[in-house]
Amino acid sequence: MPFDNLHQPIPVATQVKPLAYRRDIDGLRAVAVLSVVLYHAGIGAVPGGFVGVDIFFVISGYLISTIIFHDLETGKFSLGRFYERRIRRIQPALVVMALLTAALCAVAFVPMDFKLFAQSVGATVLFSSNIYFYLKSGYFDPLAETKPLLHTWSLAVEEQYYLLFPLLALLLWRHARRHLAGVLAALALASFAFSVWQARAAPTAAFYLPFDRVWELLAGALLASGAVPPARSAALRTLLGCVGLAAMLAAVFLFSPHDVFPGERALLPCLGAALLIHAGQGGSAGANALLSTRPMVFTGRISYSLYLWHWPLIVVAQYVLLRKLRGWEVPLYLALAYVLAWASWKWIEQPWRDAKLIALSRSRIFGVTAGVTAAGIAFAVGIHVMDGMPGRFSPEVQQYAAVAFDTNPMRSRCDSPSRQRLAAGDACTIGAPDAPLSFALLGDSFGDALAAGVDQAARDAGKRGLLLTHSGCFPLAGVRQSDNHSCDGVADATLKLLARHPEIGNVVIAARWTSALLGTRFGQFAQDGWFLRDDETRQTGYAENRQVFQRGMLRTLHALEGRRITVLAYIPEQRYDVPRAMALQRTFGWPRSVELARDEHERRQRDLREAFRRLAQVSPAAFEVIDVGAAMCGDKSCAVARDGVLMYADDNHLSRSGAILMKPLWRRAIAPVIEGGQ
């Protein structure tokens, strides 16, 4: 986020001019922060509100580069002074937010989530939280709604950038000043091209890592360098400002979280911000005058603190409520975020920025920073070693919360083999280690969650099979998923591996079929999930999604023709994260009931039942569907516990103990192999 109120750019070839405060840039900050806050509050009218971060990057690149170029021009530039100002601007409010958030999380977060929160604190004080959250972005990692410091990824991107940019600027200023703008432009183009490529090849990396975002900061730096000639006509400045505002608002109102991003789509909000900044250099008119109004300026001034506080507030609230905010809760949340932001700005940000009011020497500032960093790392290590401090809760609550750790022990070693591993025949086996291969378990994360139970059933029967699961990737041949391009070709590679094993006569397939068919997730934070595509898809929508599902399933079944095929389906997807909900219920008395109503489960599965019925009529290969839900649900509800065992490790994946408890059902899935052999 942009942090300094020094605005007037200094062209590298002109005389230095005094820096003047610009109200319209504070207004531009307001557009950026409100976009993000309203998007996170679940306001459907701003589906592209996440672009507010990109707008901030442009503003920051402009403001900080202006400061650097001004100090270089006047011979006052000092790395020590630069970093002292950054620390005074960023660290105090960030530390207070992290401390208060830690206190809230210590009360509400179950041990696993508190442990992960502590890890994120360590990453935040090292300004590497973007790298941490990138590394923790796997399919089974907690949702964004359980990560109170997730928003600090953007601060980390900026600080990583500003570790190197001042050195580059100093080097160019001294030795190649005439080429400053050209070098910055070349770096920006290279970063932009990389972002366009990586947004498709590795979208999570493109979102979090700095290489894909550098061009946005450099766009602001180019403005600060004077590389763009000023607009001398008032009419032209007005036009540029209006076009810039329209571009940003178009991105906010028209973009979707399902779009490929950042890549080329980030051009629209970034160029819009750059146009507004450039247009306002000659005075405020048109859109720049609108941004200079008192409410916009006020919001812009508190924008850093508002950005800091808005996310942990909503995360903790939704964590305890086990759902998204709704109704009157949304304006209450927004009002509380504004109050905290104002208090943070007035009593933390402003005093610390005033070196006369808090008169610490530079060495003392750096010493305090080192101490804060050490304390954050110590907190992270300590909570990690103590497994999230389970002693905060009663033994009963601890027992429930611990089930979140009760997952498939083979996951890290066996789940999600690469296409290269599959091509080489490198796959894990389950069951009796000395028996010949006779079956295979295919699937996504649902298959992985069942693996421990299938493994036990096969060991009991003296049988061995291949474990071919890939979390987040549906076992649908020839299908691509809009949300996860790493799944491309995985199902086909899996089926090719199976084709090299004719001795495998029994194939069991388990997946989150409802999400594949309907394109939606289910649970406490239900939302649209993805769309499926194949070579026959001309447009994307829910109707087309179902057609692609059927075609992909038919291709999978056709590839397995000649073997016995068993589909494990209708696994109940619970509304809540079960271990957390049970722990919160015993702690706060909420929610009143954790179990999913049977009729709600049936509504979720209705279209899938019809889809499998139609597939049975047209499939070239016969297959049997085992209704797992029928074995887990009673007349009124789908239980989350049986015989004292919690059946779920989250809101939809069976726990290891739950999967083992269902062992008789998995035995039925491989019964012909167990009873009669090949």
XYZ file of C-alpha atoms in Angstrom:
678
model
C 0.000 0.000 0.000
C 1.149 3.620 -0.518
C 2.413 5.193 2.634
C 3.863 8.665 2.020
C 2.100 11.970 1.379
C 4.819 13.480 -0.823
C 3.502 13.734 -4.315
C 4.974 16.120 -6.891
C 7.126 14.204 -9.415
C 10.615 15.432 -10.239
C 11.600 14.963 -13.901
C 15.156 13.740 -13.963
C 16.326 16.418 -16.356
C 14.716 19.453 -14.701
C 15.306 21.618 -11.677
C 13.954 20.328 -8.388
C 10.575 21.744 -7.404
C 9.011 21.749 -3.948
C 6.899 18.694 -3.177
C 3.241 19.528 -2.728
C 0.455 17.574 -1.048
C -2.212 16.329 -3.463
C -5.693 15.657 -2.130
C -6.670 13.704 -5.222
C -4.071 11.009 -4.479
C -5.585 10.506 -1.055
C -8.896 10.188 -2.892
C -7.334 7.622 -5.191
C -6.227 5.685 -2.124
C -9.845 5.759 -0.977
C -11.000 4.162 -4.244
C -8.392 1.449 -3.824
C -9.078 0.611 -0.181
C -12.868 0.774 -0.495
C -12.727 -1.590 -3.451
C -10.843 -4.136 -1.377
C -12.900 -3.692 1.794
C -16.283 -3.930 0.048
C -15.118 -6.946 -1.944
C -14.031 -8.750 1.212
C -17.279 -7.778 2.938
C -19.086 -9.809 0.289
C -20.710 -6.904 -1.555
C -21.719 -8.547 -4.824
C -21.705 -5.276 -6.772
C -17.887 -5.157 -6.676
C -16.778 -8.623 -7.872
C -13.456 -7.164 -9.025
C -12.706 -5.222 -5.861
C -9.471 -7.160 -5.431
C -7.890 -4.857 -8.051
C -7.677 -2.215 -5.332
C -4.353 -3.775 -4.345
C -3.017 -3.213 -7.867
C -4.110 0.418 -7.694
C -2.218 0.736 -4.425
C 0.908 -0.666 -6.053
C 0.852 2.056 -8.724
C 0.298 4.787 -6.129
C 3.095 3.438 -3.961
C 5.481 3.177 -6.887
C 4.792 6.799 -7.745
C 5.024 8.231 -4.231
C 8.067 6.369 -2.983
C 9.954 6.852 -6.247
C 9.176 10.566 -6.056
C 10.789 10.692 -2.623
C 13.843 8.771 -3.804
C 14.326 10.854 -6.960
C 13.824 14.092 -4.999
C 16.449 13.101 -2.447
C 18.846 11.994 -5.180
C 18.344 15.276 -7.035
C 19.091 17.329 -3.922
C 21.946 15.105 -2.770
C 20.117 14.084 0.425
C 19.447 10.453 -0.374
C 20.435 7.991 2.313
C 19.491 4.331 2.517
C 19.406 4.587 6.299
C 17.050 7.563 6.186
C 14.877 5.867 3.574
C 14.418 2.688 5.606
C 13.899 4.629 8.832
C 10.971 6.415 7.206
C 9.564 3.135 5.924
C 9.774 1.604 9.396
C 8.091 4.589 11.047
C 5.331 4.494 8.451
C 4.641 0.756 8.368
C 5.701 -1.047 11.497
C 3.877 0.597 14.449
C 0.329 0.170 13.109
C 1.184 -3.273 11.738
C 2.552 -4.448 15.093
C -0.467 -3.200 17.053
C -2.828 -4.883 14.593
C -0.896 -8.157 14.841
C -0.850 -8.048 18.661
C -4.584 -7.440 19.004
C -5.350 -10.027 16.336
C -3.186 -12.539 18.192
C -5.188 -11.879 21.349
C -8.469 -12.516 19.522
C -7.128 -15.648 17.878
C -5.836 -16.957 21.209
C -9.429 -16.915 22.474
C -11.228 -18.257 19.402
C -8.864 -20.255 17.182
C -8.566 -24.012 17.602
C -4.968 -25.279 17.990
C -4.310 -26.085 14.319
C -5.549 -22.681 13.136
C -3.709 -20.850 15.932
C -0.532 -22.683 14.981
C -0.904 -21.574 11.369
C -1.703 -18.027 12.479
C 1.504 -17.943 14.520
C 3.482 -19.094 11.503
C 1.991 -16.234 9.490
C 3.055 -13.784 12.219
C 6.645 -14.940 11.800
C 6.385 -14.504 8.042
C 4.791 -11.064 8.430
C 7.523 -9.609 10.645
C 10.046 -10.848 8.077
C 7.993 -9.250 5.268
C 7.771 -12.599 3.524
C 4.104 -13.409 4.110
C 3.455 -13.466 0.363
C 5.928 -16.329 0.044
C 4.464 -18.064 3.101
C 0.890 -17.900 1.815
C 2.024 -19.023 -1.616
C 3.668 -22.082 -0.073
C 0.553 -22.710 2.052
C -1.855 -22.467 -0.878
C -2.306 -26.207 -1.419
C -5.720 -27.771 -1.736
C -5.913 -28.926 1.875
C -4.648 -25.737 3.442
C -7.181 -23.621 5.323
C -9.483 -21.275 3.477
C -8.660 -17.586 3.204
C -11.413 -17.056 5.777
C -9.174 -18.627 8.457
C -6.041 -16.552 7.744
C -6.197 -13.210 9.603
C -2.891 -11.947 8.187
C -3.440 -13.015 4.598
C -3.760 -9.397 3.485
C -0.180 -8.659 4.525
C 1.016 -10.408 1.354
C 0.745 -7.077 -0.475
C 2.867 -5.309 2.144
C 5.484 -8.017 1.719
C 5.534 -7.546 -2.065
C 6.156 -3.817 -1.608
C 8.885 -4.206 0.964
C 10.680 -6.827 -1.115
C 10.540 -4.380 -4.009
C 11.867 -1.534 -1.875
C 14.794 -3.580 -0.657
C 16.212 -3.452 -4.185
C 14.656 -0.467 -5.952
C 16.519 2.273 -4.000
C 19.827 0.556 -4.789
C 18.912 0.353 -8.477
C 17.828 4.007 -8.529
C 21.048 5.099 -6.812
C 23.173 3.109 -9.248
C 21.384 4.455 -12.325
C 21.354 8.019 -11.010
C 25.094 8.012 -10.553
C 26.184 6.103 -13.628
C 23.386 6.096 -16.216
C 20.987 8.871 -15.323
C 19.954 9.465 -18.926
C 18.869 5.855 -19.201
C 16.866 5.750 -15.970
C 13.445 5.802 -17.625
C 14.514 3.336 -20.314
C 15.785 0.809 -17.783
C 12.634 1.133 -15.672
C 10.450 0.698 -18.752
C 12.384 -2.385 -19.866
C 12.067 -3.960 -16.420
C 8.357 -3.156 -16.335
C 7.787 -4.766 -19.742
C 9.714 -7.875 -18.729
C 7.730 -8.195 -15.501
C 4.439 -7.656 -17.331
C 5.246 -10.298 -19.937
C 6.205 -12.734 -17.183
C 2.954 -11.988 -15.370
C 0.885 -12.678 -18.489
C 2.585 -16.052 -18.899
C 2.617 -17.112 -15.267
C -0.990 -16.084 -14.610
C -1.904 -19.058 -16.789
C 0.983 -21.422 -16.073
C 1.065 -20.959 -12.276
C -1.748 -18.596 -11.200
C -1.089 -18.838 -7.455
C 2.557 -17.903 -7.925
C 1.540 -15.054 -10.222
C -0.774 -13.697 -7.551
C 1.591 -13.787 -4.574
C 5.151 -13.466 -5.838
C 6.803 -10.110 -6.553
C 8.129 -10.829 -10.049
C 4.591 -10.630 -11.453
C 3.760 -7.398 -9.626
C 6.940 -5.361 -10.106
C 5.633 -3.764 -13.295
C 2.732 -2.212 -11.374
C 5.087 -0.453 -8.969
C 7.387 0.491 -11.838
C 4.455 2.115 -13.653
C 4.291 4.592 -10.790
C 8.064 4.960 -10.774
C 8.024 5.872 -14.461
C 5.558 8.667 -13.751
C 7.782 9.917 -10.954
C 10.817 9.901 -13.239
C 9.212 12.380 -15.620
C 9.285 9.876 -18.472
C 5.730 10.827 -19.441
C 5.392 14.417 -20.701
C 2.956 16.505 -18.634
C -0.509 17.229 -19.997
C -0.479 21.004 -20.368
C -4.085 21.438 -21.455
C -6.740 21.526 -18.707
C -9.183 19.824 -21.071
C -6.707 17.000 -21.738
C -6.053 16.565 -18.009
C -9.785 16.362 -17.382
C -10.183 13.766 -20.123
C -7.273 11.679 -18.859
C -8.615 11.752 -15.307
C -12.105 10.697 -16.361
C -10.768 7.889 -18.546
C -8.546 6.731 -15.693
C -11.398 6.661 -13.180
C -13.654 4.865 -15.661
C -10.956 2.240 -16.285
C -10.533 1.522 -12.572
C -14.258 1.353 -11.905
C -14.744 -0.933 -14.901
C -12.260 -3.350 -13.392
C -13.916 -3.144 -9.965
C -17.437 -3.718 -11.306
C -16.769 -6.074 -14.213
C -13.860 -8.304 -13.221
C -14.451 -11.599 -11.473
C -12.301 -13.655 -9.065
C -12.561 -16.444 -11.649
C -10.723 -14.360 -14.261
C -7.090 -15.034 -15.079
C -5.259 -12.495 -12.928
C -3.031 -10.505 -12.698
C -1.660 -10.836 -16.253
C -3.003 -8.471 -18.878
C -6.236 -7.806 -16.976
C -4.257 -5.872 -14.369
C -3.476 -3.301 -17.064
C -6.945 -1.778 -16.802
C -6.869 -0.710 -13.128
C -3.135 0.076 -13.180
C -3.267 2.276 -16.260
C -6.390 3.885 -14.855
C -4.544 4.788 -11.671
C -1.542 6.034 -13.633
C -3.764 8.262 -15.799
C -5.394 9.804 -12.729
C -2.048 10.470 -11.066
C -0.676 12.000 -14.255
C -3.782 14.095 -14.900
C -3.624 15.606 -11.423
C -0.089 16.926 -11.769
C -1.359 20.153 -13.266
C -4.191 20.688 -10.773
C -7.438 19.001 -9.813
C -10.297 19.007 -12.297
C -12.955 16.528 -13.361
C -12.341 13.112 -11.805
C -9.382 14.425 -9.811
C -11.609 17.084 -8.263
C -14.125 14.392 -7.344
C -11.384 12.432 -5.621
C -10.392 15.582 -3.711
C -13.687 15.825 -1.812
C -13.543 15.641 1.974
C -14.995 12.092 2.471
C -12.627 10.637 -0.123
C -9.613 12.424 1.326
C -10.466 11.301 4.854
C -10.772 7.680 3.751
C -7.510 7.997 1.845
C -5.670 9.315 4.882
C -6.740 6.375 7.025
C -6.423 3.894 4.137
C -3.338 2.107 5.484
C -4.926 1.437 8.862
C -8.239 0.591 7.207
C -6.473 -1.942 5.020
C -4.678 -3.377 8.049
C -7.800 -3.790 10.167
C -10.550 -4.709 7.713
C -9.345 -8.265 7.041
C -8.578 -9.641 10.546
C -11.902 -8.214 11.745
C -13.921 -10.084 9.154
C -11.841 -13.266 9.485
C -12.293 -13.526 13.254
C -16.010 -12.670 13.019
C -16.653 -15.265 10.312
C -14.494 -17.797 12.100
C -16.662 -17.634 15.207
C -19.949 -17.353 13.285
C -18.923 -20.203 10.953
C -20.425 -18.325 8.032
C -20.136 -15.143 6.005
C -21.500 -11.868 7.329
C -25.038 -11.050 6.307
C -27.725 -8.415 6.731
C -27.072 -5.794 9.387
C -23.730 -7.410 10.251
C -22.095 -5.955 7.126
C -22.670 -2.234 7.905
C -21.757 -2.901 11.545
C -18.481 -4.470 10.410
C -17.736 -1.553 8.067
C -18.416 0.981 10.822
C -16.150 -0.873 13.269
C -13.390 -1.098 10.648
C -13.607 2.678 10.082
C -13.482 3.435 13.812
C -10.446 1.220 14.382
C -8.743 2.633 11.291
C -9.310 6.209 12.465
C -7.998 5.395 15.948
C -4.944 3.654 14.502
C -4.253 6.562 12.143
C -4.649 9.226 14.845
C -2.867 7.603 17.770
C -0.364 5.294 16.109
C 0.415 6.319 12.543
C 0.647 10.090 12.986
C 2.698 10.159 16.214
C 5.221 7.661 14.872
C 5.636 9.540 11.619
C 6.538 12.685 13.568
C 10.213 12.274 14.428
C 9.948 15.228 16.844
C 7.085 13.669 18.788
C 8.673 10.222 19.049
C 12.309 11.254 18.960
C 14.141 7.969 18.632
C 17.515 7.855 16.948
C 17.899 5.904 13.757
C 19.915 3.219 15.499
C 17.208 2.913 18.163
C 14.543 2.595 15.452
C 16.497 -0.204 13.807
C 17.046 -1.816 17.211
C 13.321 -1.763 17.978
C 12.648 -3.261 14.558
C 15.109 -6.058 15.219
C 13.454 -6.698 18.571
C 9.982 -6.833 17.041
C 11.219 -9.212 14.366
C 12.836 -11.476 16.941
C 9.682 -11.455 19.075
C 7.521 -12.347 16.085
C 9.789 -15.232 15.140
C 9.891 -16.442 18.751
C 6.094 -16.349 18.911
C 5.837 -18.326 15.674
C 8.350 -20.949 16.782
C 6.888 -21.231 20.280
C 3.290 -21.729 19.172
C 4.436 -24.142 16.479
C 6.394 -26.236 18.979
C 3.399 -26.230 21.357
C 1.072 -27.363 18.519
C -1.139 -24.301 18.814
C -1.384 -24.287 22.638
C -4.222 -26.786 23.055
C -4.117 -26.197 26.819
C -6.200 -23.050 26.241
C -9.236 -25.332 25.972
C -10.895 -28.053 27.999
C -9.908 -31.688 27.331
C -13.170 -32.275 25.458
C -12.593 -29.300 23.159
C -8.992 -30.372 22.622
C -10.145 -33.813 21.571
C -12.530 -32.407 18.990
C -10.056 -29.855 17.641
C -7.299 -32.473 17.303
C -9.297 -34.297 14.627
C -8.233 -31.590 12.172
C -4.822 -33.279 12.253
C -6.355 -36.755 11.707
C -5.805 -36.927 7.964
C -4.418 -39.421 5.482
C -0.792 -40.024 6.582
C 0.175 -40.942 3.019
C -0.911 -37.586 1.594
C 2.402 -35.760 1.503
C 4.148 -38.708 -0.128
C 1.489 -40.099 -2.431
C -1.165 -37.539 -3.328
C -0.919 -35.434 -6.488
C 1.917 -37.100 -8.396
C 3.101 -35.018 -11.334
C 2.416 -36.002 -14.918
C 6.108 -36.832 -15.230
C 5.877 -39.239 -12.297
C 2.752 -40.821 -13.746
C 4.427 -41.228 -17.132
C 7.317 -42.989 -15.398
C 4.904 -45.293 -13.581
C 5.886 -43.817 -10.223
C 2.808 -44.228 -8.017
C 2.187 -45.345 -4.446
C 0.577 -48.636 -3.598
C -1.814 -49.448 -0.772
C -2.880 -52.696 0.822
C -0.827 -55.831 1.449
C 2.751 -54.973 0.366
C 3.615 -58.454 -0.990
C 0.415 -59.089 -2.940
C 0.171 -58.612 -6.730
C -1.574 -55.522 -8.047
C -5.284 -56.143 -8.440
C -7.096 -52.815 -7.990
C -6.626 -49.042 -8.232
C -8.110 -46.118 -6.327
C -8.566 -43.034 -8.522
C -9.866 -39.653 -7.507
C -9.371 -36.177 -6.208
C -9.061 -35.134 -2.550
C -12.099 -37.218 -1.649
C -10.221 -40.288 -2.872
C -7.155 -39.225 -0.903
C -9.253 -38.853 2.247
C -10.571 -42.420 1.843
C -7.152 -43.928 1.148
C -6.367 -44.886 4.746
C -9.636 -46.816 5.003
C -9.209 -48.511 1.619
C -5.644 -49.374 2.605
C -6.848 -51.111 5.767
C -9.613 -52.973 3.907
C -7.120 -54.202 1.316
C -4.579 -55.251 3.962
C -7.269 -57.249 5.736
C -8.042 -59.001 2.432
C -4.412 -59.507 1.404
C -4.784 -57.363 -1.728
C -2.689 -54.517 -3.174
C -3.635 -51.605 -5.399
C -2.347 -48.396 -6.970
C -3.177 -45.096 -5.239
C -3.799 -42.516 -7.971
C -5.341 -39.440 -6.363
C -4.741 -35.816 -7.227
C -6.316 -33.301 -4.826
C -8.284 -30.551 -6.478
C -8.366 -32.376 -9.817
C -11.449 -34.251 -10.941
C -10.809 -37.668 -12.593
C -12.453 -36.571 -15.837
C -10.506 -37.349 -19.013
C -9.997 -34.512 -21.486
C -11.341 -31.871 -19.093
C -9.722 -28.627 -17.940
C -10.662 -26.742 -14.758
C -10.882 -22.966 -14.811
C -9.659 -22.675 -11.221
C -6.661 -24.991 -11.422
C -4.608 -25.217 -14.594
C -2.161 -27.574 -12.894
C -4.874 -30.233 -13.302
C -4.620 -30.116 -17.102
C -3.758 -33.553 -18.424
C -3.578 -35.232 -15.002
C -6.606 -37.476 -15.536
C -5.353 -38.504 -18.981
C -1.886 -39.306 -17.614
C -3.475 -41.387 -14.846
C -5.518 -43.401 -17.315
C -2.460 -43.971 -19.508
C -0.622 -45.375 -16.503
C -3.524 -47.724 -15.815
C -3.499 -48.865 -19.444
C -0.009 -50.245 -18.793
C -1.413 -52.438 -15.994
C -3.889 -54.887 -17.535
C -3.576 -57.036 -14.410
C -5.634 -54.446 -12.522
C -9.175 -55.692 -12.932
C -10.965 -53.471 -10.434
C -10.984 -49.654 -10.423
C -12.559 -47.585 -7.658
C -13.185 -43.876 -8.331
C -13.978 -41.344 -5.599
C -14.352 -37.605 -6.116
C -16.277 -34.538 -5.070
C -18.697 -35.190 -7.885
C -21.200 -32.526 -6.853
C -18.651 -29.744 -7.258
C -17.530 -31.141 -10.605
C -21.106 -31.285 -11.911
C -22.561 -28.116 -10.387
C -19.480 -25.871 -10.424
C -20.074 -24.856 -6.808
C -18.586 -25.507 -3.412
C -20.706 -26.338 -0.395
C -20.220 -25.562 3.260
C -19.792 -22.638 5.610
C -18.411 -20.388 2.862
C -20.343 -21.781 -0.097
C -19.469 -20.074 -3.371
C -19.087 -20.600 -7.070
C -16.116 -22.821 -7.611
C -15.134 -23.320 -11.231
C -16.200 -24.217 -14.724
C -15.063 -27.256 -16.640
C -13.946 -27.043 -20.253
C -12.963 -29.453 -23.001
C -12.291 -29.195 -26.722
C -16.022 -29.180 -27.494
C -16.832 -26.293 -25.135
C -17.667 -23.040 -26.912
C -18.850 -21.025 -23.945
C -18.726 -21.410 -20.194
C -21.742 -21.598 -17.902
C -23.551 -23.933 -15.554
C -25.403 -25.726 -18.349
C -22.208 -26.260 -20.329
C -20.464 -27.374 -17.126
C -22.843 -30.317 -16.822
C -22.315 -31.294 -20.436
C -18.536 -31.213 -20.015
C -18.873 -33.306 -16.849
C -20.824 -35.963 -18.734
C -18.393 -36.019 -21.652
C -15.398 -36.217 -19.316
C -16.966 -39.011 -17.301
C -17.790 -40.934 -20.468
C -14.190 -40.634 -21.643
C -12.954 -41.902 -18.268
C -15.359 -44.839 -18.287
C -14.467 -45.690 -21.881
C -10.754 -45.763 -21.001
C -11.535 -48.219 -18.181
C -13.783 -50.459 -20.269
C -13.165 -54.138 -19.618
C -12.522 -53.665 -15.894
C -14.953 -53.612 -13.005
C -15.642 -49.945 -12.225
C -17.031 -48.784 -8.899
C -17.899 -45.134 -8.283
C -18.008 -43.955 -4.657
C -20.484 -41.094 -4.578
C -22.854 -38.991 -2.484
C -20.387 -38.486 0.367
C -22.150 -35.931 2.612
C -20.586 -32.469 2.448
C -21.106 -30.894 5.850
C -22.081 -27.281 6.303
C -19.350 -26.586 8.861
C -15.721 -27.463 9.390
C -16.588 -30.264 11.796
C -13.625 -30.256 14.256
C -13.734 -26.471 14.540
C -17.529 -26.344 14.835
C -17.576 -28.995 17.549
C -14.838 -27.156 19.452
C -16.627 -23.808 19.133
C -19.926 -25.380 20.139
C -18.413 -26.648 23.368
C -16.655 -23.295 23.963
C -19.260 -20.702 22.944
C -22.442 -22.737 22.541
C -22.522 -22.075 18.801
C -23.589 -23.534 16.408
C -26.611 -25.193 18.006
C -26.388 -28.180 15.663
C -23.383 -29.227 13.628
C -24.888 -32.091 11.634
C -26.245 -31.568 8.140
C -29.974 -32.200 7.654
C -30.677 -35.246 5.487
C -33.042 -33.368 3.184
C -30.363 -30.703 2.573
C -27.883 -33.435 1.668
C -30.379 -34.953 -0.759
C -31.011 -31.586 -2.422
C -27.279 -31.190 -2.986
C -27.013 -34.680 -4.510
C -30.225 -34.637 -6.573
C -28.740 -33.487 -9.870
C -25.772 -35.818 -9.448
C -28.064 -38.823 -9.043
C -29.780 -37.899 -12.287
C -26.423 -37.401 -14.024
C -25.226 -40.887 -13.033
C -28.556 -42.375 -14.113
C -28.102 -40.873 -17.579
C -24.484 -41.954 -17.726
C -25.505 -45.535 -17.001
C -27.764 -45.437 -20.064
C -25.117 -44.206 -22.515
C -21.804 -45.377 -21.075
C -19.871 -47.963 -23.116
C -18.631 -49.453 -19.844
C -20.797 -50.716 -17.024
C -20.204 -49.188 -13.598
C -21.668 -49.467 -10.123
C -22.361 -46.485 -7.887
C -22.043 -47.018 -4.136
C -24.077 -44.513 -2.130
C -21.742 -43.561 0.723
C -24.281 -41.099 2.092
C -26.842 -43.835 2.559
C -24.421 -45.566 4.918
C -23.555 -42.359 6.810
C -26.923 -40.592 7.098
C -29.934 -41.338 9.234
C -33.518 -40.360 8.524
C -33.078 -36.800 9.820
C -29.404 -35.923 9.488
C -26.000 -36.956 8.219
C -23.980 -37.624 11.340
C -20.564 -36.086 11.932
C -19.635 -38.679 14.563
C -20.065 -42.395 15.000
C -19.086 -44.571 17.958
C -17.321 -41.601 19.508
C -15.249 -40.933 16.364
C -15.470 -37.641 14.420
C -15.958 -38.654 10.809
C -14.603 -35.456 9.220
C -11.272 -33.641 9.315
C -12.869 -30.501 7.848
C -16.241 -29.738 6.280
C -16.237 -32.424 3.585
C -13.210 -34.734 3.756
C -13.418 -37.798 5.944
C -10.898 -38.017 8.729
C -8.442 -40.890 8.768
C -10.358 -42.484 11.644
C -13.654 -41.910 9.851
C -12.367 -43.515 6.663
C -11.147 -46.547 8.626
C -14.488 -46.794 10.430
C -16.184 -47.056 7.010
C -13.882 -49.946 6.064
C -16.744 -52.420 5.351
C -18.073 -50.123 2.633
C -14.690 -49.890 0.926
C -14.409 -53.680 1.153
C -17.632 -53.883 -0.790
C -16.087 -51.627 -3.474
C -13.286 -54.130 -4.066
C -15.329 -57.242 -3.150
C -14.959 -59.132 -6.474
C -11.183 -58.863 -6.188
C -11.204 -59.885 -2.540
C -13.598 -62.800 -2.974
C -12.793 -64.249 -6.347
C -9.519 -62.847 -7.585
C -8.844 -62.049 -11.239
